[in-house]
Coordinates of C-alpha atoms in Angstrom, one line a residue:
Chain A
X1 CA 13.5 24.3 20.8
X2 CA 16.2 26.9 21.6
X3 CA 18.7 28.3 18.5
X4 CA 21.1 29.2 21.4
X5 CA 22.8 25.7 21.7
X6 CA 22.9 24.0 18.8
X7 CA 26.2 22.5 19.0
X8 CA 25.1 20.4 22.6
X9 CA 22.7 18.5 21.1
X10 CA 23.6 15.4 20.7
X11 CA 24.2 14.5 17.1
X12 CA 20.9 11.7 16.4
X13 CA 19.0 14.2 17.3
X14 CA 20.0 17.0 15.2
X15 CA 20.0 14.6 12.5
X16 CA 16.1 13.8 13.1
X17 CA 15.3 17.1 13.9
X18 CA 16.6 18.4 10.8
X19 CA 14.7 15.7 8.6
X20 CA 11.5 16.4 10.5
X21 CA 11.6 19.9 9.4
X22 CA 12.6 18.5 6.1
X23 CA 9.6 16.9 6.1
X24 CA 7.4 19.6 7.1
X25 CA 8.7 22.0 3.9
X26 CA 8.3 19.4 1.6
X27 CA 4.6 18.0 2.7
X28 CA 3.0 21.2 3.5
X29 CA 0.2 21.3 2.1
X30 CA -2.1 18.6 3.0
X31 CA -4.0 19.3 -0.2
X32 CA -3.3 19.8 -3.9
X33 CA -4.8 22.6 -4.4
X34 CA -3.5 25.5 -2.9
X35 CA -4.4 28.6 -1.4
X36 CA -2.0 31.4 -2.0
X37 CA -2.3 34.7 -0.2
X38 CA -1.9 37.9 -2.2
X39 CA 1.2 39.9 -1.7
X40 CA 1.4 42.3 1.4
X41 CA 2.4 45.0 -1.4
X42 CA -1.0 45.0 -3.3
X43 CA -2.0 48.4 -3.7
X44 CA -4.7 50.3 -1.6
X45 CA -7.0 49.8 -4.7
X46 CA -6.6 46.0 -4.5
X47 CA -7.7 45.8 -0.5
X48 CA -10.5 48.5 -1.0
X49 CA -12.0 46.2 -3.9
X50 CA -12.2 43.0 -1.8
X51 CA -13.7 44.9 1.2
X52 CA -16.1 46.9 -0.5
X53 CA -17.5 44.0 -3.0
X54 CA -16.3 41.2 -1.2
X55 CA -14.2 39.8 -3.4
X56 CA -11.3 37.6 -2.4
X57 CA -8.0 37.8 -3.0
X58 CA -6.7 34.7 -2.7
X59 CA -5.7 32.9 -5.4
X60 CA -6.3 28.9 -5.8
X61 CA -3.4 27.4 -7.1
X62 CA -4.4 24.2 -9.0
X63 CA -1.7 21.7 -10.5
X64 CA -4.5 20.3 -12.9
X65 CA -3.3 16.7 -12.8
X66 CA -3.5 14.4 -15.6
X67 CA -4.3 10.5 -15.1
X68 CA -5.6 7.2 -17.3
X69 CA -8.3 5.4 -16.4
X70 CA -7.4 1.5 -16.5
X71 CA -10.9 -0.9 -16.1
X72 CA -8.6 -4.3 -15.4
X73 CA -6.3 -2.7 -12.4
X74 CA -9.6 -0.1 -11.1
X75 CA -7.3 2.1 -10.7
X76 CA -6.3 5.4 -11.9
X77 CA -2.5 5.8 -13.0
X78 CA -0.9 9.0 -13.7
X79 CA 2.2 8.5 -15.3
X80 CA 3.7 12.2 -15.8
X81 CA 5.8 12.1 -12.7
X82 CA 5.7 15.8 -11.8
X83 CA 2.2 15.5 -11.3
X84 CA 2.8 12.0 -9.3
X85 CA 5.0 14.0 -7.0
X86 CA 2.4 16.7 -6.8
X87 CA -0.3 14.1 -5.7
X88 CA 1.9 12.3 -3.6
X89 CA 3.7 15.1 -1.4
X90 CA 0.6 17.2 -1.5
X91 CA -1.9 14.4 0.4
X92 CA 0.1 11.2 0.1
X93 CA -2.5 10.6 -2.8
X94 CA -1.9 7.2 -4.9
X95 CA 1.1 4.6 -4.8
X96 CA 4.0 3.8 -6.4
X97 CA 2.8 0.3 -8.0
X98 CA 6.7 -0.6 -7.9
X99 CA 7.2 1.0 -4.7
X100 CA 6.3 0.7 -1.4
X101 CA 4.7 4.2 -1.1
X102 CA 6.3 6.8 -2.6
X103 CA 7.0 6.2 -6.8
X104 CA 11.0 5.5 -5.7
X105 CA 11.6 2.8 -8.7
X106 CA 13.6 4.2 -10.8
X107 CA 15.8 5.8 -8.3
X108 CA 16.4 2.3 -6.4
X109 CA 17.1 1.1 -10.0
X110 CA 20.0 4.4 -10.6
X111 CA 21.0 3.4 -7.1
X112 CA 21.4 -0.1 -7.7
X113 CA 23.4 0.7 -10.9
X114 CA 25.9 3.3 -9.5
X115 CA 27.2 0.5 -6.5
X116 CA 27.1 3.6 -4.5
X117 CA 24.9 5.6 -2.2
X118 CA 24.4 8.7 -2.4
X119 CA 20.5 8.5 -0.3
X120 CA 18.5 6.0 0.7
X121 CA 15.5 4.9 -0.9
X122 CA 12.7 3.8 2.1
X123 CA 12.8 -0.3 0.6
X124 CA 17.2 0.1 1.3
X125 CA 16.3 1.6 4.9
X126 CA 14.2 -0.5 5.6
X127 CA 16.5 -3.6 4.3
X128 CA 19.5 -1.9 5.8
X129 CA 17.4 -1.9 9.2
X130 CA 16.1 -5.8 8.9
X131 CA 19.6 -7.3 8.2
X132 CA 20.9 -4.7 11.4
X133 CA 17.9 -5.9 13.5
X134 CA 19.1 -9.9 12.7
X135 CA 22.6 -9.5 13.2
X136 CA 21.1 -8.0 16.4
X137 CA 19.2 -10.6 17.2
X138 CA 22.5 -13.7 16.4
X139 CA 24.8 -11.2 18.8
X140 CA 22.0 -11.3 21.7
X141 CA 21.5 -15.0 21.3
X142 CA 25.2 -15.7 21.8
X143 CA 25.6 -13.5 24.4
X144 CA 22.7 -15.2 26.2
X145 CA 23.7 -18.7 26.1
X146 CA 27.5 -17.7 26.5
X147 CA 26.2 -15.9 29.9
X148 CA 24.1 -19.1 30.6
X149 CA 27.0 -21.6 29.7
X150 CA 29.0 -19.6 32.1
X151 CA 26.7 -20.0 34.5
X152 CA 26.3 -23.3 34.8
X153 CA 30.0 -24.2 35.1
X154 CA 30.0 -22.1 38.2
X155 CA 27.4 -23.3 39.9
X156 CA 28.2 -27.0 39.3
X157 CA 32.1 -26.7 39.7
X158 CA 32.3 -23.8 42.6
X159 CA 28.7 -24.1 43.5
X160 CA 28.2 -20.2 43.5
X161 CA 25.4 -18.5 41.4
X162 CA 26.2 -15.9 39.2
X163 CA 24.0 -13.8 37.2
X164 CA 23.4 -14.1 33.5
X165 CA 22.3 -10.2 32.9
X166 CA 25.2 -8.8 34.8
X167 CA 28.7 -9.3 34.7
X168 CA 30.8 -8.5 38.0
X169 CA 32.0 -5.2 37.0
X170 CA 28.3 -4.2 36.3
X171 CA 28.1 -4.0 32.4
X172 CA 25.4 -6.1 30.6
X173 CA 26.5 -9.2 29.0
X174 CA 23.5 -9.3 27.1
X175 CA 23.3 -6.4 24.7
X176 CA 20.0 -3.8 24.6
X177 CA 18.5 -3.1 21.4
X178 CA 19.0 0.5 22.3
X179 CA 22.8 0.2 22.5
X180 CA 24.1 -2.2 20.8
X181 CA 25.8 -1.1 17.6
X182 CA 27.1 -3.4 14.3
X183 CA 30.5 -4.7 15.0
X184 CA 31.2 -4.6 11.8
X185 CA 30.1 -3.6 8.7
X186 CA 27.3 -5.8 7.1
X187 CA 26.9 -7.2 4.0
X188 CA 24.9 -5.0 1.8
X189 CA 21.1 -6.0 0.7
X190 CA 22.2 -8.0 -3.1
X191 CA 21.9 -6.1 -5.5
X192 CA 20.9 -7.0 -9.6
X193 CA 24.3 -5.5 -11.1
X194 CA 24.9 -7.4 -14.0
X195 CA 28.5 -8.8 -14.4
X196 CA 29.8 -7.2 -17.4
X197 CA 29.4 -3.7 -15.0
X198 CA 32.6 -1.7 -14.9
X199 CA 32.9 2.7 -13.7
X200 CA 33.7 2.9 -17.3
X201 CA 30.5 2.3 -18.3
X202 CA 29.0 5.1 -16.1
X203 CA 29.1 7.9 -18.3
X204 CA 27.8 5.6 -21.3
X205 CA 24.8 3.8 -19.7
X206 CA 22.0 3.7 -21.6
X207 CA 18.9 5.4 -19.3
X208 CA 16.8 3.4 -17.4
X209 CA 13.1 3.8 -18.7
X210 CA 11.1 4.1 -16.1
X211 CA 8.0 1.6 -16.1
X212 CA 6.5 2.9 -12.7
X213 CA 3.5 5.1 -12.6
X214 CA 1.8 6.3 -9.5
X215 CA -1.6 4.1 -8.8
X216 CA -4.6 6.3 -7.4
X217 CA -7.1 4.2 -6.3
X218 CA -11.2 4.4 -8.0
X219 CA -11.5 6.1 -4.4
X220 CA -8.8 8.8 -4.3
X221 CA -9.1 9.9 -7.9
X222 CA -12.6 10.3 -7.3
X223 CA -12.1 12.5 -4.5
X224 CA -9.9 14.6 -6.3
X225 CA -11.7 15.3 -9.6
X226 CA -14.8 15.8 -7.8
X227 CA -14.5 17.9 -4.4
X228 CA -11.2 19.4 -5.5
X229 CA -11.4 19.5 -9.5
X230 CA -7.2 19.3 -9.7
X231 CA -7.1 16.1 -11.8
X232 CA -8.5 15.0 -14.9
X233 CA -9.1 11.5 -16.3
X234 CA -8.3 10.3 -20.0
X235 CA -9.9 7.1 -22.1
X236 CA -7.1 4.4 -21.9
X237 CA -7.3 4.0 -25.8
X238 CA -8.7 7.2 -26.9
X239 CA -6.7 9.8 -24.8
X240 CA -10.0 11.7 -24.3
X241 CA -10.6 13.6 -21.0
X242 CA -13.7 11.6 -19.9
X243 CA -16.3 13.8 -18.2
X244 CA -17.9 13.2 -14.8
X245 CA -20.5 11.4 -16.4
X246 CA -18.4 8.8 -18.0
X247 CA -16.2 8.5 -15.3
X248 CA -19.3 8.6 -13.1
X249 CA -20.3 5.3 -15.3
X250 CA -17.0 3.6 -15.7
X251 CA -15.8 3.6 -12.2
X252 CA -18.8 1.7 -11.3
X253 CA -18.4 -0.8 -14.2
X254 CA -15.2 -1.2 -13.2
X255 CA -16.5 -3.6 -10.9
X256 CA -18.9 -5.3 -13.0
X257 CA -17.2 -8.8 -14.4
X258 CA -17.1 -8.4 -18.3
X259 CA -14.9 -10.1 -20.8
X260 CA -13.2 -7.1 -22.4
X261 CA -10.4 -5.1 -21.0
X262 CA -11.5 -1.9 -22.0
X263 CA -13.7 1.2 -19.8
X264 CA -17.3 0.0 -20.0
X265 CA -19.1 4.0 -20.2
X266 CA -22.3 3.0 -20.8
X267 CA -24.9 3.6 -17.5
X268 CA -24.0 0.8 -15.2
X269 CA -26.9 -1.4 -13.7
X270 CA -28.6 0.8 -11.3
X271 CA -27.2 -0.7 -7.5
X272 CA -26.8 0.6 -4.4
X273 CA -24.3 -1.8 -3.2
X274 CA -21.8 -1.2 -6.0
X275 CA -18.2 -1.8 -4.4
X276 CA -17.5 1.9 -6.2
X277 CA -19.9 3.4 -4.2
X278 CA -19.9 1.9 -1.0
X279 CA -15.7 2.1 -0.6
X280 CA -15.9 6.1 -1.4
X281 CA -18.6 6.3 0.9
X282 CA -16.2 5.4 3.6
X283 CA -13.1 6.8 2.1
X284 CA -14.7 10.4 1.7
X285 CA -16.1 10.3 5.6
X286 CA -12.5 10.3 6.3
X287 CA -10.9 12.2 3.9
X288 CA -13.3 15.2 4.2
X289 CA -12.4 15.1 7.7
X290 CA -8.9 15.7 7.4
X291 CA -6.9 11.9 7.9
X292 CA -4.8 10.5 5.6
X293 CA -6.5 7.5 3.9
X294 CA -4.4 4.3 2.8
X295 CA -4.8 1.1 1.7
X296 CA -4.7 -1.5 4.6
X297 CA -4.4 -4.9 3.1
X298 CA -0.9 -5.2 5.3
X299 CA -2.9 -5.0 8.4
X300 CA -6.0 -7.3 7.1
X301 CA -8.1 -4.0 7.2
X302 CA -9.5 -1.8 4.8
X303 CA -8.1 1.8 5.4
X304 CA -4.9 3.1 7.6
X305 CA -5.7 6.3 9.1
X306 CA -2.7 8.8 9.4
X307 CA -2.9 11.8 11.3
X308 CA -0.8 14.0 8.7
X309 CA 0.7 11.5 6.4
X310 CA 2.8 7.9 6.1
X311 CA 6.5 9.9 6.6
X312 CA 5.3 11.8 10.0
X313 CA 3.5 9.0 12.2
X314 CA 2.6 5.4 11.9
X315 CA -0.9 5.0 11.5
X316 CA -3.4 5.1 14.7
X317 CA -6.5 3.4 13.4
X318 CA -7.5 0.5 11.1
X319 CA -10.6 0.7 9.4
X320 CA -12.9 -2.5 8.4
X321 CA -15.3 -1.6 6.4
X322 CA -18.8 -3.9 7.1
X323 CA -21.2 -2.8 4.6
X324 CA -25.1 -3.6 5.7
X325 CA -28.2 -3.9 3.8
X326 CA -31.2 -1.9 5.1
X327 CA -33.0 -4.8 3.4
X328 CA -31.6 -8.3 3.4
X329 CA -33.8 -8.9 0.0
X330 CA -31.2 -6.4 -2.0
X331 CA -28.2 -8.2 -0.2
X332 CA -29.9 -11.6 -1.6
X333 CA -30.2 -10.2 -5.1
X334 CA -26.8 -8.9 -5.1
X335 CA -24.3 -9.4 -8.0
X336 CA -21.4 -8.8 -6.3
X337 CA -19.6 -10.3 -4.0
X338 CA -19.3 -7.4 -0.9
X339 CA -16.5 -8.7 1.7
X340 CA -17.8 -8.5 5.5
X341 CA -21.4 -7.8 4.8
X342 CA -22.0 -10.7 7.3
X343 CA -21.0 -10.7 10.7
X344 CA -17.4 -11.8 11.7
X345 CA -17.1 -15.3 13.3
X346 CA -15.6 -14.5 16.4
X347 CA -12.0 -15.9 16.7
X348 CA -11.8 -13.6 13.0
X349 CA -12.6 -10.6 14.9
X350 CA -10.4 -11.5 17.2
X351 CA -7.3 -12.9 14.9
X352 CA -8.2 -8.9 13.5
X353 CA -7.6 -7.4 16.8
X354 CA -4.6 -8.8 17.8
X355 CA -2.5 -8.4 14.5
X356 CA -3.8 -4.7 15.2
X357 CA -3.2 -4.3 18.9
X358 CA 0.3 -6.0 18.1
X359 CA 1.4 -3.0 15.8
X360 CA 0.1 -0.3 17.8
X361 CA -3.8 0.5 16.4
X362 CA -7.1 0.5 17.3
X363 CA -9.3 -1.6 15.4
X364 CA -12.9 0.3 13.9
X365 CA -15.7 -1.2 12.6
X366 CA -17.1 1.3 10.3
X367 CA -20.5 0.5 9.4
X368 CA -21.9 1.6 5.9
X369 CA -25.2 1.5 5.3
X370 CA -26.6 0.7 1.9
X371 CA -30.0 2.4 1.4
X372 CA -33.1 0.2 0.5
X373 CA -34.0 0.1 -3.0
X374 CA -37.8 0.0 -1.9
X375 CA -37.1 2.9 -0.2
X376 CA -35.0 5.0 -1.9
X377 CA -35.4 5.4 -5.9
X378 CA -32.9 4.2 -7.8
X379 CA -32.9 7.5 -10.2
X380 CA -30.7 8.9 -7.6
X381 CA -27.9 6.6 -8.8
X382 CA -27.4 8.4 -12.1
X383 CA -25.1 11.1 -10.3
X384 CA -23.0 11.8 -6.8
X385 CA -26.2 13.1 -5.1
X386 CA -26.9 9.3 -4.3
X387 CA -24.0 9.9 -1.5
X388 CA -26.8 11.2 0.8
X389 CA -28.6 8.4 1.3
X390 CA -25.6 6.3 2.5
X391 CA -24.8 6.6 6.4
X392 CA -21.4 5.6 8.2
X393 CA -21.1 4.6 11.6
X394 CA -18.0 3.6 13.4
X395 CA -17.2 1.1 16.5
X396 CA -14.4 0.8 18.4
X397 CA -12.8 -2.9 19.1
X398 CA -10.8 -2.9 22.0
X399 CA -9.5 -6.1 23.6
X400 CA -10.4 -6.0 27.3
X401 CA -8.4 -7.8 30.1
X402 CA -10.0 -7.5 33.4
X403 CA -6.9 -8.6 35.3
X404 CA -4.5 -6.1 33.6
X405 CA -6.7 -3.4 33.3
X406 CA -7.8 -2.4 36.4
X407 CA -5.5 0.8 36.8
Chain B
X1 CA 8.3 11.4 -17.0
X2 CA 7.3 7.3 -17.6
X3 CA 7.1 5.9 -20.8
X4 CA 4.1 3.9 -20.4
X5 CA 0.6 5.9 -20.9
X6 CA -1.2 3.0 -21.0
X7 CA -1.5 -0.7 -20.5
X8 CA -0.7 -1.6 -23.9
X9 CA 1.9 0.3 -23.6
X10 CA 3.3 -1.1 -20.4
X11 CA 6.3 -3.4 -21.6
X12 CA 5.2 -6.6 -19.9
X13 CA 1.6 -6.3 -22.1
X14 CA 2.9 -8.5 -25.1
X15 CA 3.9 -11.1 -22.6
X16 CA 0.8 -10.7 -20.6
X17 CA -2.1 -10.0 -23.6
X18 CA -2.5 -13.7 -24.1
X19 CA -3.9 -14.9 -20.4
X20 CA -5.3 -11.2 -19.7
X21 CA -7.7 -12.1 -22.7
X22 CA -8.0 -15.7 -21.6
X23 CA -8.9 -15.0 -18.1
X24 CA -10.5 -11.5 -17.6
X25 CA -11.3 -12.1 -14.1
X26 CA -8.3 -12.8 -13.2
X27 CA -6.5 -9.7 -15.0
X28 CA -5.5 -7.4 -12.8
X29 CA -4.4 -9.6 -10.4
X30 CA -2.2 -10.9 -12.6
X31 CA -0.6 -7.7 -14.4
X32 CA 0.2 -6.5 -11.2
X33 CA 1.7 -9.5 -9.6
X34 CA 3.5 -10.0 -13.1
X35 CA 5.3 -6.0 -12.6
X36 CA 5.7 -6.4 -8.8
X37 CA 7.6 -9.9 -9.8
X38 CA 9.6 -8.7 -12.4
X39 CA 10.3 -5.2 -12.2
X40 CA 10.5 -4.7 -8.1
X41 CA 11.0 -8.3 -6.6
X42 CA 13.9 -8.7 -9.5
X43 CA 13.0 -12.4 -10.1
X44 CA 14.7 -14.3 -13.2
X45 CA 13.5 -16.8 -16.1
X46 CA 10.4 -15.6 -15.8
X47 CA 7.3 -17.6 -17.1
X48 CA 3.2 -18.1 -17.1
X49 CA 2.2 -21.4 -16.5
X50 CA -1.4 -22.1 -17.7
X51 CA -3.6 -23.0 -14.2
X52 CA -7.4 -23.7 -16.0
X53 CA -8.5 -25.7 -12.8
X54 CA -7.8 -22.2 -11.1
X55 CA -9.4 -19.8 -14.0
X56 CA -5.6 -18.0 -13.9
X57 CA -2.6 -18.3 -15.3
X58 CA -0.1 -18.4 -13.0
X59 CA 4.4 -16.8 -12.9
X60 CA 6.9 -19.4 -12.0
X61 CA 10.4 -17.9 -11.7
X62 CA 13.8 -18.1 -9.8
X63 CA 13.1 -15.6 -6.7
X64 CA 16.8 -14.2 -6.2
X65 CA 18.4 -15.3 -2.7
X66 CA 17.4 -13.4 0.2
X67 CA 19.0 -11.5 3.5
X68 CA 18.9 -15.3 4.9
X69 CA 21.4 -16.6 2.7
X70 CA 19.0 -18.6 1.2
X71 CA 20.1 -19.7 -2.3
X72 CA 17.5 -19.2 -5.7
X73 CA 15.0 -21.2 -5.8
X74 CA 11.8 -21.8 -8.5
X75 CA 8.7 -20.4 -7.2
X76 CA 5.3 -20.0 -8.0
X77 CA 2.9 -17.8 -7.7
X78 CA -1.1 -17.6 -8.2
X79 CA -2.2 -14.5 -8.5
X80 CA -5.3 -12.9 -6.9
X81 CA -7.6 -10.2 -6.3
X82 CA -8.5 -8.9 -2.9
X83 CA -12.2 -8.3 -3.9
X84 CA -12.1 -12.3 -4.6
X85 CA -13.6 -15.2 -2.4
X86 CA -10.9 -18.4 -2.8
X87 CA -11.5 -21.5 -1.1
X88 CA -9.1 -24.0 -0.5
X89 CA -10.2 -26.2 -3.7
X90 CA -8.1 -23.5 -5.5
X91 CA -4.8 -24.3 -3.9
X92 CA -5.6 -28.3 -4.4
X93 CA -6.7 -27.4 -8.2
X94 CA -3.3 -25.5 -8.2
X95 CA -1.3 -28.5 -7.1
X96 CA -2.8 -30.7 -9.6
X97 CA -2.4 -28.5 -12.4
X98 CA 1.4 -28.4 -12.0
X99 CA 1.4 -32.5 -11.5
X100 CA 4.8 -33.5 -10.8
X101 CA 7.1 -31.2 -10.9
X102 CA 5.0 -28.7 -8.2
X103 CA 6.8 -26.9 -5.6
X104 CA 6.3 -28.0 -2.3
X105 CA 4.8 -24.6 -1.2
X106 CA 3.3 -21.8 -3.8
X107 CA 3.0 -18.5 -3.1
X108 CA -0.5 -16.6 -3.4
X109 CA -0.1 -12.9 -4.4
X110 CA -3.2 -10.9 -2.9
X111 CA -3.2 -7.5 -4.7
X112 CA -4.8 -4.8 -3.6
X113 CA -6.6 -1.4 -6.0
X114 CA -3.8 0.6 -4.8
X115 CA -1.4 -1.4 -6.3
X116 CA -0.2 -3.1 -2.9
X117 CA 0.7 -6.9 -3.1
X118 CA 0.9 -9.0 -0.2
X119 CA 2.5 -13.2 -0.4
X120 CA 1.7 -15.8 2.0
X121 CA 3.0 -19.3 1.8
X122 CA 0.5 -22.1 0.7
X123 CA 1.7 -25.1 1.5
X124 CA -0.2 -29.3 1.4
X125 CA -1.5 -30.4 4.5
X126 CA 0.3 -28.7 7.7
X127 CA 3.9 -27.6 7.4
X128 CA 6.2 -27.0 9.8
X129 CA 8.0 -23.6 10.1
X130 CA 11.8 -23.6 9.4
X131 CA 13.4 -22.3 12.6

């Protein structure tokens, strides 16, 4: 992109430009941790150490984030919203459980109070851009059976055809989504501001508390305290740090039914097909190879894969993940209830496929297999070295068309 | 910084402990729908209705009008777990656990460990779309 000419480019531009390297400052570093080079102006004595004992300089800068464990959501919340903003811009880590992505609550809520906008949270884009998209939608309708009405009464009172997309100086009837602009302004999404509101009270508003937390899930919070070591895990009730033991134990109890609320830490029945360990085993294939793991659910899928993040791209791939048995006798002993360890009936896969291929993303199957308990001993499930014996395998699901796709 | 540390904490717990007791299952599921509901979907008059037949409790409330110039209207929704296998004998024993006065579509909440929560429209028998 050239600096010379800044004022000819044409002004939407400029204005994305100028967020997408907004963008790239603020969500940098694709990790929490982070590596930070030592100053140019070390001295000579600095340099000489790290080549002569190999030593090295760079320093890991770790934000050390704090989060509690909660057994009924399985989730991990951290509710100190610096490190929430650490976790999110560094990784896209967690969700906003109030929030579409980012934690944005309580700034939609000091939006929605002030009757004025200074930004945009992504929920009032997004309605902003649905009401826009409708009032689109009314306009090209009208225009459409105007142009057809019109239409008509030539051809039955004159007899002479005239087009519908056209008019006969050459400008569409029929608006493009590309050019077509509001006519006027729209009604803004509703708001909750209470009646009694006046600007008076501005200045004397008592502060919203904010109730949001960001929501890591059993997964992600895994990944971080064990590969990168930059968060830590406290006991709901106690506010103990838990260690990797306990959390080793409670994230897999997690997902054994029991009547109480609280973290089970005791050593969880010994089972290879744990929902714990089977989802990490997926979501750490990806992860450690540098995509951007989310949730799926909108897309009936497991996991969205994102090249570098939610804000850049939408996401390319959706992940299902089909667990299998290397021996049906453990998937008949089972105590829990693993989705898609069957095969897919056939018009699912394809009702899958479509709502995929509709929004732009190829479909994988990603295959997770769940050792043998005859074959592998179950002493390996007291710590992460079980992860070894677990294998992922990925298939592509493409819709083929023979007619369309012979080019 | 948030004031809740915990779920005790959380201010919808004291509404909530009773059915999160009653129905451990079901928990989750139904804190989160409960929040989403309340805090972020901004719907009013709030209430659990008790759902046994269903092993939940389930939230009626007025859902606010929409971008369609739709006006309030009382809703329900049942709460559920993505991890969970529901037949359609839920949405039946759903029906018949609110007797008369039942919407004629309820809402299920599917909510994901991430904190994601996605509604689809149950309705009896085969309803026609609104154009």
């Amino acid at each position: 992109m050239s600096l010379i000419q800044p004022s000819t480019q044409p002004k939407v531009s400029q204005k994305a430009s100028g967020r997408r390297n907004e963008n790239n400052k603020l969500y940098a570093n694709p990790l929490p941790i982070i590596f930070a080079e030592e100053q140019s102006s070390a001295g000579v004595w600095h340099k000489a150490l790290g080549l002569l004992l190999g030593v090295s300089l760079t320093r890991v800068l770790n934000p050390h984030c704090e989060g509690v464990f909660d057994a009924t959501t399985r989730s991990v919340w951290v509710t100190d919203m610096k490190h929430a903003m650490t976790l999110w811009q560094r990784g896209f880590f967690g969700k906003g459980d109030l929030s579409r992505s980012e934690p944005s609550w309580l700034a939609r809520q000091i939006n929605a109070r002030k009757q004025a906008r200074t930004g945009l949270t992504s929920e009032e884009v997004t309605a902003k851009r649905r009401a826009e998209r409708k009032q689109f939608k009314l306009d090209r309708a009208k225009a459409m059976a105007a142009a057809a009405a019109e239409a008509e009464a030539a051809f039955r009172e004159e007899g002479r055809v005239i087009s519908t997309v056209y008019s006969a100086d050459g400008t569409r009837i029929i608006p493009s989504a590309a050019t077509w602009k509001p006519s006027q302004t729209l009604p803004e999404p509703p708001r909750a501001s209470s009646p009694t509101e006046s600007e008076d009270e501005d200045d004397n508003d008592v502060p919203i508390e904010n109730v949001e937390h960001l929501q890591l899930t059993l997964s992600e919070a895994f990944f971080l305290l064990w590969n990168l070591d930059c968060l830590s895990v406290t006991h709901p009730e106690t506010g103990d740090a838990l260690s990797l033991n306990q959390i080793w134990c409670a994230f897999q109890n997690a997902h054994v039914p029991s009547p109480s609320l609280s973290p089970n830490l005791d050593p969880p029945a010994r089972r290879f097909d744990n929902p714990f360990l089977v989802n990490y085993v997926a979501y750490h294939h990806y992860k450690s190879l540098g995509w951007v793991v989310k949730n799926g659910i909108k897309f009936c899928v497991d996991y969205l894969l994102y090249k570098r993040g939610p804000v850049f791209s939408h996401a390319e791939f959706a992940i299902v993940v089909c667990p299998v048995y290397e021996d049906p006798a453990d998937q008949e002993s089972s105590p829990f209830q693993l989705q898609n360890t069957s095969p897919f009936s056939w018009s699912w896969l394809s009702t899958l496929n479509r709502v995929n291929a509709q929004v732009q993303k190829t479909l994988i199957l990603s295959y997770v297999t769940i050792p043998a308990r005859s074959r592998v001993p179950d002493t390996v499930l007291s710590s992460p070295a079980c992860f070894n014996h677990y294998s992922v395998r990925e298939v592509i699901v493409r819709r083929f068309i023979p007619a369309r796709m012979r080019d | 910084m948030s004031t809740v540390t915990n779920m005790q904490t959380h201010p919808s717990y004291p509404e909530l402990t009773r059915y999160l007791s009653k129905y451990p299952s079901s928990a989750g599921a139904l804190f989160q729908t409960f929040n989403d509901i309340t805090f972020a979907q901004k719907w009013t008059n709030v209430e659990l209705v008790d759902l046994p037949n269903c092993q939940r409790a389930g939230i009626k409330g007025l859902r606010p009008s929409s971008d369609d110039g739709e006006l309030p209207s009382t809703c329900i929704v049942l709460p559920c777990s993505l991890a969970e296998s529901i037949s359609t004998s839920y949405f039946s024993a759903a029906f018949t656990s609110l007797g008369e006065s039942a919407p004629k579509q309820i809402y299920l909440a599917i909510c994901a460990e991430d904190s994601s929560t996605v509604y689809y429209k149950i309705g009896k028998g085969i309803v026609k779309p609104s154009i």
